[in-house]
Amino acid sequence: MSAMGRVVRSGVARRRVQTVVIALATMMAVTASVLGGSLLAASSGPFDRAFAQQHGAHLTAQFDAARTTAARLMASAGATGVIAAAGPFPTATAAPRDVAAEFDLPPMTIVGRTTPDGEVDHVSLSQGRWVNGPGQIVLSADYPVGPSPLDTDLRFPDLPGQPTLTVVGVARSVGRTADAWASPSDVAALTAPDATGGYQMLYRFAEASTAAHVERGQAAVLALVGSPALLGAQSWLTIKDASEREVALFLPFLVAFGALGLVMSVLVVGTVIAGAVGTATRRIGVLKAIGFTPVQAVRAYVAQALIPATVGIAAGVVAGNLLAIPVLADTDQLYGTTTTGVTWWIDAVVVAGALGMVALTAWAAALRAGRLRTVDAIAVGRTPRPGRGRWAARLTARLPLPRSVSLGLAHPFARPARAAAVLAAIMFGATTVTFAVGVAASLNRVQIAKDHAAADVVIDTFAPPRGTGPAPNTAPRALSADDTAKVTTAIQAQPGTAEYYRVATTQVAVAGMTGFARLDAFTGDASWGGYEMISGRWFTRPGEVTVPSTFLTATGTRIGDSVVLTDHGKAVPVRIVGEVLHPTNNLLVFADAATFAATKPNLTAASYHIRLADGVDVSEYLTGLNSALATSGFTAASEQSTGGSSTIVLLDALAALLTLMLVAVAAMGVLNMVVLDTRERVRDLGIHKALGMTPLQTIAMVIASVLVTGLAGGAIGVTAGVAVHRAVTPAMGDAAGTKLPTSVIDVYQPTMLLLLGLGGLLIAVAGAFLPAGWAARTRTAVALRTE
Amino acid sequence: MTVPAIELHDVTRRYDDGPPALHDTTLSVAPGEAVAILGPSGSGKSTLLNLIAGLDRPSGGTVTVDGVRVDKLNETGSARYRRAKIGMVFQFFNLLDDLTVIDNVVLPAQLSGVTRSAARLRAAELLDALGVARHAAAYPGRLSGGERQRVAVARALMNRPTLLLADEPTGALDTASGEEVKRLFNDLHADGQTIVLVTHDLPLAESCATRTIRLVDGRVVADDVRAVTTGRGR
């Protein structure tokens, strides 16, 4: 082995702690980078990417089987501008019931497809398999069922013979072409006797970037098929717009995490390598003294850094790819997309970047030492340069603290550059934690506000009563006047009812706007129902309305303006009195039902929302109310059981995982710095121990050496985290088309900020704990002999 | 019967698979004795000193200092033992460069929990007695070798130790400074301080020690009690 090889090998073997730290730090940084890069990639045009991967349909068209034929539809694939088509697939709409849970599910559009592949709309399976025969069904990942629906039996009670299908898979169509897929023969069986069957055709056009392009393509198709046969059509641009609106809220959050991960990785790898090589100045001097050229010495140290770093990088890539599986699955669910894992080029870029960074940093640090005159390099002691931080030592010596603590407190001032690196690591860690906690809290509040779920008990008339269901359809069940009276009486008579309101949903036209706006008409005071106001107030009388931001933007109105809603040809003038938080793409109006008493006298409630008096037990109340409701056929449930948001769970899980990861990277940065510092101070450590410093005092001294930087890093990090949150959160709202009320932005309480600030201290202490233990175990006689 | 200040019984210290650095050593030092450990490099002198100071543990045998079984102490016990009973002086002073002279001197007392103000009183007395009081606020780097060693002695005496251990205390000093330190040790011995010093410096041993123990290859080859040839210097 050459002299160079021996030096490198002995350097790696001799400095085992440092070698391990370099490998670990690089591994964690690479893991975070792979995750961060994957998040950034996943967040870059998620819909367009997934749509391109799936060869999504630019136009999803539903045809009436009675007015056209399969052959004619197949021929439509040759329409001008159509570059690919799939179908015709038989379709049916029916409402299933979960047999085991005895729970009615919303109506679904079922498409008969024998394969998930095809020229258009490559449906991606996320669980299970595709149908391979009758009696099976694959659910869309967007269909609202539990997280593990496999093997669930779905019965269609309203169809002759009550057919039952077993869920064999869960799949995602980015173009949302169906709620479920089954074999074509099953779809025929799922078509109601009095209904004509339908066909679905999926088209891709040569030009589809604008609505005009899609409309032109649709016209070309209809020219061949005939317009009367078309039951409905869906442009991919509509889905794209809806999808982008939905993900807009989460996108900045994940991008920020990805970016933080990358920045922290660069910081930690840079400081770890620079620190490790920088402490070898004396040894580089010795190598030069025995005949190494500066170039040889530099090469030796670059190699010494690259060996453990390469091991760490390899382990980090593996760990990053493994960890990315659940993270990307979560982001897929948030974005409504499909990915197959970490893209290969992310791994390649991260590996190349990490290797390059290690080599460059090691080269720069070693070159600095290599260029020193040999005599100066050898003279560089292992203890800090005398003179630095003496003022701090004098100051802390006067503090009424145990001496071991006051000695430690002065340490960072003797090595300001290293202290700055520790500070930066802690600061980034604290920023990440603060930002994550803040964004998670904001999103939770947005989601809660969106759910309007402040009621304790809900009666949802949408779900047909169990066991007695009439034919389900997509509209809420129409309550008779008798039903309304029964339910109202039961609620009023039930002990424990504090207040309640009911909501009916219908549609009205908005003067000057095409299409319809959804109208949520309330009977009773709903201001307590979880409607978070952005500005203005909740309506209090007929003629007043409260609207989401989207309505104001679309109509160009402001609070205080009047608008005319048209219902059944009659104009109903209303005044906007408040802007409510409700992220939506559509026009939506909240108003008192009495406003429409003249035009909609028979509005029937879609749901009742009940607030219980203080101290009333929800389950006891439910038992009593459901008993009273038994004859009405409706069921009351607690709000929690109907309004749980999987999005919140997902976001919280993602935030927790990513925060943990970045905090670990930050702690690793601290650990490395403290290891270096402790190693350099090993002789001082020996002196202290020879003078009677106990192991506990030694630990206290080392831990105290990061307290100042921990507190400062925590304070700066929390401030930065709050600032980032304040900048990102409104941007998230803007992207989602809504303003956010101060309650969503001002999520930090003083106690929470204090705890987050102490989080910086925790990162510092966690990072210093191992080296502190090592310092405490160092044998005094050995430490005293160390040069 | 007086309890021995130091008592070693069949003490062996072996590092890895090599020959023992100290081999079946048995010796006893009475309170007030000044013992010089002599011997060539690698003879086991520093090992012996480290074992007495509780900085190292024997592979076999027992080490008892002022009634304390040093070989039985854990790390915390060893640290407390050194604080209470041992003062150490090193060849290269081992002063902490970032602390002023007085902060170096008060350190052992502060580690024992003595308040800074109380410790400073005692430190001022010691620095004054050793002739370096004017350097109290200075940093060790600005002092001469002799002055630094005086500061190190002051630090060693801070907690009024039973035993003063010195490892080549004149090894890094010029002749004049060496003489200063020699006189200092004489004075300390005259005041009744039990001293064990490891040295190559025969004149130092002859002037300060009432007893010389010679080690060769980890074994005691001579143990001579003798009269001090040099009187008190001050």
Coordinates of N, CA, C and O in Angstrom, one line a residue, chain A residues 250-391:
Chain A
F250 N -52.0 22.9 0.0 CA -50.9 22.1 0.5 C -49.6 22.3 -0.1 O -48.5 22.0 0.4
L251 N -49.6 22.8 -1.4 CA -48.4 22.9 -2.2 C -47.3 23.7 -1.5 O -46.2 23.2 -1.3
P252 N -47.6 25.0 -1.1 CA -46.5 25.7 -0.5 C -46.0 25.1 0.8 O -44.8 25.2 1.1
F253 N -46.8 24.4 1.5 CA -46.4 23.7 2.7 C -45.4 22.6 2.4 O -44.3 22.6 3.0
L254 N -45.6 21.8 1.4 CA -44.7 20.7 1.1 C -43.5 21.3 0.4 O -42.3 20.8 0.6
V255 N -43.6 22.3 -0.4 CA -42.5 22.9 -1.1 C -41.5 23.5 0.0 O -40.3 23.3 -0.1
A256 N -42.1 24.2 1.0 CA -41.3 24.8 2.0 C -40.5 23.7 2.8 O -39.3 23.8 3.1
F257 N -41.2 22.6 3.0 CA -40.5 21.5 3.7 C -39.3 20.9 2.9 O -38.2 20.7 3.4
G258 N -39.6 20.7 1.6 CA -38.6 20.2 0.7 C -37.4 21.1 0.6 O -36.3 20.7 0.7
A259 N -37.7 22.4 0.5 CA -36.6 23.4 0.4 C -35.8 23.4 1.8 O -34.6 23.5 1.7
L260 N -36.5 23.4 2.9 CA -35.8 23.4 4.2 C -34.9 22.2 4.3 O -33.8 22.3 4.8
G261 N -35.4 21.0 3.9 CA -34.6 19.8 3.9 C -33.3 19.9 3.1 O -32.3 19.6 3.6
L262 N -33.4 20.5 1.9 CA -32.2 20.7 1.1 C -31.3 21.6 1.7 O -30.0 21.4 1.8
V263 N -31.8 22.8 2.2 CA -30.9 23.8 2.8 C -30.2 23.2 4.0 O -28.9 23.4 4.2
M264 N -30.9 22.5 4.8 CA -30.3 22.0 6.1 C -29.3 20.9 5.7 O -28.2 20.8 6.4
S265 N -29.5 20.1 4.7 CA -28.6 19.1 4.3 C -27.3 19.7 3.9 O -26.2 19.3 4.3
V266 N -27.4 20.7 3.0 CA -26.2 21.4 2.6 C -25.4 22.0 3.7 O -24.2 21.8 3.9
L267 N -26.1 22.6 4.6 CA -25.5 23.2 5.8 C -24.8 22.2 6.7 O -23.6 22.4 7.0
V268 N -25.5 21.1 7.0 CA -24.9 20.1 7.9 C -23.7 19.4 7.2 O -22.6 19.3 7.9
V269 N -23.8 19.0 6.0 CA -22.7 18.3 5.3 C -21.5 19.3 5.3 O -20.4 18.9 5.6
G270 N -21.8 20.5 4.9 CA -20.7 21.5 4.8 C -20.0 21.7 6.1 O -18.7 21.6 6.1
T271 N -20.7 21.9 7.2 CA -20.1 22.2 8.4 C -19.4 20.9 9.0 O -18.3 21.0 9.6
V272 N -20.0 19.8 8.8 CA -19.4 18.5 9.3 C -18.0 18.3 8.6 O -17.0 18.1 9.3
I273 N -18.0 18.4 7.3 CA -16.8 18.1 6.6 C -15.7 19.2 6.9 O -14.6 18.9 7.1
A274 N -16.1 20.4 6.8 CA -15.2 21.5 7.0 C -14.6 21.4 8.4 O -13.4 21.6 8.6
G275 N -15.5 21.1 9.4 CA -15.0 21.0 10.8 C -14.0 19.8 10.9 O -13.0 19.9 11.5
A276 N -14.4 18.7 10.3 CA -13.6 17.5 10.5 C -12.2 17.7 9.9 O -11.2 17.3 10.4
V277 N -12.2 18.2 8.7 CA -10.9 18.4 8.0 C -10.1 19.6 8.6 O -8.9 19.5 8.8
G278 N -10.9 20.6 9.1 CA -10.2 21.7 9.7 C -9.4 21.4 10.9 O -8.4 22.0 11.2
T279 N -9.9 20.4 11.7 CA -9.2 20.0 12.9 C -8.0 19.2 12.6 O -7.2 18.9 13.6
A280 N -7.8 18.8 11.4 CA -6.6 18.0 11.1 C -5.4 18.9 10.6 O -4.4 18.4 10.1
T281 N -5.5 20.2 10.8 CA -4.4 21.1 10.4 C -3.1 20.6 10.9 O -2.1 20.6 10.1
R282 N -3.0 20.3 12.2 CA -1.8 19.9 12.8 C -1.2 18.6 12.1 O 0.0 18.6 11.8
R283 N -2.1 17.7 11.8 CA -1.7 16.4 11.2 C -1.2 16.7 9.8 O -0.2 16.1 9.3
I284 N -1.9 17.6 9.1 CA -1.4 17.9 7.8 C 0.0 18.5 7.8 O 0.8 18.2 7.0
G285 N 0.2 19.4 8.9 CA 1.5 19.9 9.1 C 2.6 18.8 9.3 O 3.7 18.9 8.7
V286 N 2.2 17.8 10.1 CA 3.1 16.7 10.4 C 3.4 16.0 9.1 O 4.6 15.6 8.8
L287 N 2.4 15.7 8.3 CA 2.6 15.0 7.0 C 3.5 15.8 6.1 O 4.4 15.2 5.4
K288 N 3.4 17.1 6.1 CA 4.3 17.9 5.2 C 5.7 17.9 5.8 O 6.6 17.8 5.0
A289 N 5.8 17.8 7.1 CA 7.1 17.8 7.7 C 7.9 16.5 7.3 O 9.1 16.5 7.3
I290 N 7.1 15.4 7.1 CA 7.8 14.2 6.8 C 7.9 13.9 5.3 O 8.2 12.9 4.8
G291 N 7.5 14.9 4.5 CA 7.8 14.8 3.1 C 6.6 14.9 2.1 O 6.7 14.8 0.9
F292 N 5.3 14.9 2.7 CA 4.2 15.0 1.8 C 4.2 16.4 1.2 O 4.4 17.4 1.8
T293 N 3.8 16.5 -0.1 CA 3.6 17.8 -0.8 C 2.2 18.3 -0.3 O 1.4 17.5 0.1
P294 N 2.0 19.6 -0.5 CA 0.7 20.1 -0.1 C -0.4 19.4 -0.9 O -1.5 19.1 -0.3
V295 N -0.2 19.1 -2.1 CA -1.2 18.5 -3.0 C -1.5 17.1 -2.4 O -2.7 16.6 -2.3
Q296 N -0.4 16.3 -2.0 CA -0.7 15.0 -1.5 C -1.4 15.0 -0.2 O -2.3 14.2 0.0
A297 N -1.1 16.0 0.7 CA -1.8 16.1 1.9 C -3.2 16.4 1.7 O -4.1 15.9 2.4
V298 N -3.5 17.4 0.8 CA -4.9 17.7 0.5 C -5.7 16.5 0.0 O -6.8 16.2 0.4
R299 N -5.0 15.8 -1.0 CA -5.7 14.6 -1.5 C -6.0 13.6 -0.5 O -7.1 12.9 -0.4
A300 N -5.0 13.4 0.5 CA -5.2 12.4 1.5 C -6.5 12.8 2.4 O -7.3 11.9 2.7
Y301 N -6.6 14.1 2.6 CA -7.8 14.4 3.5 C -9.1 14.5 2.8 O -10.1 14.2 3.4
V302 N -9.0 14.8 1.5 CA -10.3 14.7 0.7 C -10.7 13.2 0.7 O -11.9 12.9 0.9
A303 N -9.8 12.3 0.5 CA -10.1 10.9 0.5 C -10.6 10.4 1.8 O -11.6 9.7 1.9
Q304 N -10.0 10.9 2.9 CA -10.5 10.6 4.2 C -11.9 11.0 4.5 O -12.6 10.4 5.2
A305 N -12.3 12.1 3.9 CA -13.7 12.6 4.1 C -14.6 11.8 3.2 O -15.7 11.5 3.6
L306 N -14.1 11.5 2.0 CA -15.0 10.8 1.0 C -15.4 9.4 1.4 O -16.5 8.9 1.1
I307 N -14.4 8.7 2.1 CA -14.7 7.3 2.4 C -15.9 7.2 3.3 O -16.9 6.5 2.9
P308 N -16.0 7.8 4.5 CA -17.2 7.6 5.3 C -18.4 8.3 4.7 O -19.5 7.8 4.8
A309 N -18.1 9.4 3.9 CA -19.3 10.1 3.3 C -19.9 9.2 2.3 O -21.2 9.2 2.1
T310 N -19.1 8.5 1.5 CA -19.7 7.6 0.5 C -20.6 6.5 1.1 O -21.7 6.2 0.6
V311 N -20.1 6.0 2.2 CA -20.9 5.0 3.0 C -22.2 5.6 3.4 O -23.3 5.1 3.2
G312 N -22.1 6.9 4.0 CA -23.3 7.6 4.4 C -24.2 7.9 3.3 O -25.5 7.8 3.4
I313 N -23.7 8.3 2.2 CA -24.5 8.6 1.0 C -25.3 7.4 0.5 O -26.5 7.5 0.3
A314 N -24.6 6.3 0.4 CA -25.2 5.0 0.0 C -26.4 4.7 0.9 O -27.5 4.4 0.5
A315 N -26.1 4.7 2.2 CA -27.1 4.4 3.2 C -28.3 5.4 3.1 O -29.4 5.1 3.3
G316 N -27.9 6.7 2.9 CA -28.9 7.7 2.9 C -29.9 7.6 1.7 O -31.1 7.8 1.8
V317 N -29.3 7.2 0.6 CA -30.1 7.0 -0.6 C -31.1 5.9 -0.4 O -32.3 6.0 -0.7
V318 N -30.6 4.8 0.2 CA -31.5 3.7 0.5 C -32.6 4.1 1.5 O -33.8 3.9 1.3
A319 N -32.2 4.8 2.6 CA -33.1 5.2 3.6 C -34.1 6.2 3.0 O -35.3 6.2 3.3
G320 N -33.6 7.1 2.2 CA -34.5 8.2 1.6 C -35.5 7.5 0.7 O -36.7 7.9 0.7
N321 N -35.1 6.6 -0.1 CA -36.1 5.9 -1.0 C -37.1 5.1 -0.2 O -38.3 5.1 -0.6
L322 N -36.7 4.5 0.9 CA -37.6 3.7 1.7 C -38.6 4.7 2.4 O -39.8 4.4 2.4
L323 N -38.1 5.7 2.9 CA -38.9 6.7 3.7 C -39.9 7.4 2.7 O -41.0 7.9 3.1
A324 N -39.4 7.6 1.5 CA -40.2 8.3 0.5 C -41.5 7.5 0.1 O -42.5 8.1 -0.3
I325 N -41.5 6.2 0.3 CA -42.7 5.4 -0.1 C -43.9 5.9 0.7 O -44.9 6.3 0.0
P326 N -43.9 5.9 2.0 CA -45.1 6.4 2.7 C -45.3 7.9 2.5 O -46.5 8.4 2.4
V327 N -44.2 8.7 2.4 CA -44.4 10.1 2.3 C -45.1 10.5 0.9 O -46.0 11.3 0.8
L328 N -44.6 9.8 -0.1 CA -45.1 10.1 -1.5 C -46.6 9.5 -1.6 O -47.4 10.1 -2.3
A329 N -46.8 8.4 -0.9 CA -48.2 7.9 -0.9 C -49.1 9.0 -0.3 O -50.2 9.2 -0.7
D330 N -48.7 9.6 0.8 CA -49.5 10.7 1.4 C -49.6 11.8 0.5 O -50.7 12.4 0.4
T331 N -48.5 12.3 -0.1 CA -48.7 13.4 -1.0 C -49.6 13.1 -2.2 O -50.3 13.9 -2.7
D332 N -49.5 11.8 -2.7 CA -50.4 11.4 -3.8 C -51.8 11.6 -3.4 O -52.7 12.0 -4.1
Q333 N -52.1 11.2 -2.1 CA -53.5 11.3 -1.6 C -53.9 12.8 -1.6 O -55.0 13.1 -1.9
L334 N -52.9 13.6 -1.1 CA -53.3 15.0 -1.0 C -53.5 15.6 -2.4 O -54.4 16.4 -2.6
Y335 N -52.6 15.3 -3.3 CA -52.6 15.9 -4.7 C -53.6 15.2 -5.6 O -53.9 15.7 -6.7
G336 N -54.0 14.0 -5.2 CA -54.9 13.2 -6.1 C -54.1 12.7 -7.3 O -54.6 12.6 -8.4
T337 N -52.8 12.4 -7.1 CA -52.0 11.9 -8.2 C -51.5 10.5 -7.9 O -51.8 9.9 -6.9
T338 N -50.6 10.0 -8.8 CA -50.0 8.7 -8.6 C -48.5 8.8 -8.9 O -48.2 9.5 -9.9
T339 N -47.7 8.3 -8.1 CA -46.3 8.2 -8.4 C -45.8 6.8 -8.1 O -46.5 6.1 -7.3
T340 N -44.7 6.5 -8.6 CA -44.2 5.1 -8.4 C -43.0 5.1 -7.5 O -42.4 4.1 -7.3
G341 N -42.7 6.2 -6.9 CA -41.6 6.3 -6.0 C -40.6 7.4 -6.3 O -41.0 8.3 -7.1
V342 N -39.4 7.4 -5.8 CA -38.5 8.4 -6.0 C -38.0 8.4 -7.5 O -37.6 7.3 -8.0
T343 N -38.1 9.5 -8.2 CA -37.6 9.5 -9.6 C -36.1 9.3 -9.6 O -35.4 9.8 -8.7
W344 N -35.6 8.5 -10.6 CA -34.2 8.1 -10.6 C -33.3 9.3 -10.6 O -32.2 9.3 -10.0
W345 N -33.7 10.4 -11.3 CA -32.8 11.5 -11.4 C -32.6 12.3 -10.1 O -31.6 12.9 -9.9
I346 N -33.6 12.1 -9.2 CA -33.4 12.8 -7.9 C -32.3 12.1 -7.1 O -31.4 12.7 -6.5
D347 N -32.4 10.7 -7.1 CA -31.3 10.0 -6.5 C -29.9 10.4 -7.1 O -28.9 10.6 -6.4
A348 N -29.9 10.4 -8.4 CA -28.6 10.7 -9.1 C -28.1 12.1 -8.7 O -26.9 12.3 -8.4
V349 N -29.0 13.1 -8.8 CA -28.6 14.5 -8.5 C -28.1 14.6 -7.0 O -27.1 15.2 -6.7
V350 N -28.9 13.9 -6.1 CA -28.5 14.0 -4.7 C -27.2 13.3 -4.4 O -26.3 13.9 -3.7
V351 N -27.0 12.2 -5.0 CA -25.7 11.5 -4.8 C -24.5 12.3 -5.4 O -23.5 12.6 -4.7
A352 N -24.7 12.8 -6.6 CA -23.7 13.6 -7.2 C -23.4 14.9 -6.4 O -22.3 15.3 -6.2
G353 N -24.5 15.5 -6.0 CA -24.4 16.8 -5.2 C -23.7 16.5 -3.9 O -22.8 17.3 -3.5
A354 N -24.1 15.5 -3.2 CA -23.5 15.2 -1.9 C -22.0 14.9 -2.0 O -21.2 15.4 -1.3
L355 N -21.7 14.0 -3.0 CA -20.3 13.7 -3.2 C -19.5 15.0 -3.6 O -18.4 15.2 -3.1
G356 N -20.0 15.7 -4.5 CA -19.4 17.0 -4.9 C -19.2 17.9 -3.7 O -18.1 18.5 -3.6
M357 N -20.2 18.0 -2.9 CA -20.2 18.9 -1.8 C -19.1 18.5 -0.8 O -18.3 19.3 -0.3
V358 N -19.1 17.2 -0.5 CA -18.1 16.7 0.4 C -16.7 16.9 -0.1 O -15.8 17.4 0.6
A359 N -16.5 16.6 -1.4 CA -15.2 16.7 -2.0 C -14.7 18.2 -2.0 O -13.6 18.5 -1.6
L360 N -15.7 19.0 -2.3 CA -15.3 20.5 -2.4 C -15.0 21.1 -1.1 O -14.0 21.8 -0.9
T361 N -15.9 20.7 -0.1 CA -15.7 21.3 1.2 C -14.4 20.8 1.8 O -13.6 21.5 2.4
A362 N -14.1 19.5 1.7 CA -12.9 18.9 2.2 C -11.7 19.5 1.5 O -10.7 19.8 2.2
W363 N -11.8 19.6 0.2 CA -10.7 20.2 -0.5 C -10.4 21.6 0.0 O -9.2 21.9 0.2
A364 N -11.4 22.4 0.1 CA -11.2 23.8 0.5 C -10.6 23.9 1.9 O -9.6 24.6 2.2
A365 N -11.1 23.0 2.8 CA -10.6 23.0 4.2 C -9.1 22.5 4.3 O -8.3 23.1 5.0
A366 N -8.9 21.4 3.5 CA -7.5 20.8 3.5 C -6.5 21.8 2.8 O -5.4 21.9 3.2
L367 N -7.0 22.4 1.8 CA -6.1 23.3 1.0 C -5.7 24.5 1.9 O -4.5 24.9 1.9
R368 N -6.6 24.9 2.7 CA -6.2 26.0 3.7 C -5.1 25.6 4.6 O -4.1 26.3 4.8
A369 N -5.3 24.3 5.1 CA -4.2 23.8 6.0 C -3.0 23.5 5.2 O -1.8 23.7 5.7
G370 N -3.2 23.0 4.0 CA -2.0 22.6 3.2 C -1.2 23.8 2.8 O 0.1 23.7 2.6
R371 N -1.8 24.9 2.7 CA -1.0 26.1 2.2 C -0.3 26.8 3.4 O 0.5 27.7 3.1
L372 N -0.6 26.4 4.6 CA 0.1 27.0 5.8 C 1.5 26.6 5.7 O 1.8 25.5 5.2
R373 N 2.4 27.4 6.2 CA 3.8 27.0 6.4 C 3.8 25.8 7.4 O 3.0 25.8 8.3
T374 N 4.6 24.8 7.1 CA 4.6 23.6 7.8 C 4.7 23.9 9.3 O 4.0 23.3 10.1
V375 N 5.6 24.8 9.7 CA 5.9 25.1 11.1 C 4.6 25.7 11.7 O 4.3 25.4 12.9
D376 N 3.9 26.5 10.9 CA 2.7 27.1 11.5 C 1.6 26.0 11.6 O 0.8 26.0 12.6
A377 N 1.5 25.1 10.6 CA 0.5 24.1 10.7 C 0.7 23.2 11.9 O -0.3 22.9 12.7
I378 N 2.0 22.8 12.2 CA 2.2 22.0 13.3 C 2.0 22.7 14.6 O 1.5 22.1 15.6
A379 N 2.2 24.0 14.6 CA 2.0 24.8 15.8 C 0.5 25.0 16.2 O 0.2 25.4 17.3
V380 N -0.4 24.8 15.2 CA -1.8 24.9 15.5 C -2.2 23.9 16.5 O -2.1 22.7 16.3
G381 N -2.5 24.5 17.7 CA -2.9 23.6 18.8 C -4.2 23.0 18.6 O -5.0 23.4 17.7
R382 N -4.5 22.1 19.5 CA -5.9 21.5 19.4 C -6.9 22.3 20.3 O -8.0 22.0 20.2
T383 N -6.3 23.2 21.1 CA -7.2 24.1 21.8 C -7.5 25.4 21.1 O -6.7 25.7 20.2
P384 N -8.5 26.1 21.3 CA -8.8 27.3 20.6 C -7.7 28.3 20.7 O -6.9 28.3 21.7
R385 N -7.6 29.1 19.7 CA -6.5 30.2 19.8 C -6.7 31.0 21.0 O -7.8 31.5 21.3
P386 N -5.6 31.2 21.8 CA -5.8 32.0 23.0 C -6.3 33.4 22.7 O -5.9 34.0 21.7
G387 N -7.1 33.9 23.6 CA -7.5 35.3 23.4 C -9.0 35.4 23.0 O -9.7 36.3 23.4
R388 N -9.4 34.4 22.3 CA -10.8 34.4 21.8 C -11.8 34.1 23.0 O -11.6 33.1 23.6
G389 N -12.7 34.9 23.1 CA -13.8 34.6 24.1 C -13.4 34.7 25.5 O -14.1 34.2 26.4
R390 N -12.2 35.4 25.8 CA -11.8 35.5 27.2 C -12.8 36.4 28.0 O -13.1 36.2 29.2
W391 N -13.3 37.4 27.3 CA -14.3 38.2 28.0 C -15.5 37.4 28.4 O -16.0 37.6 29.5

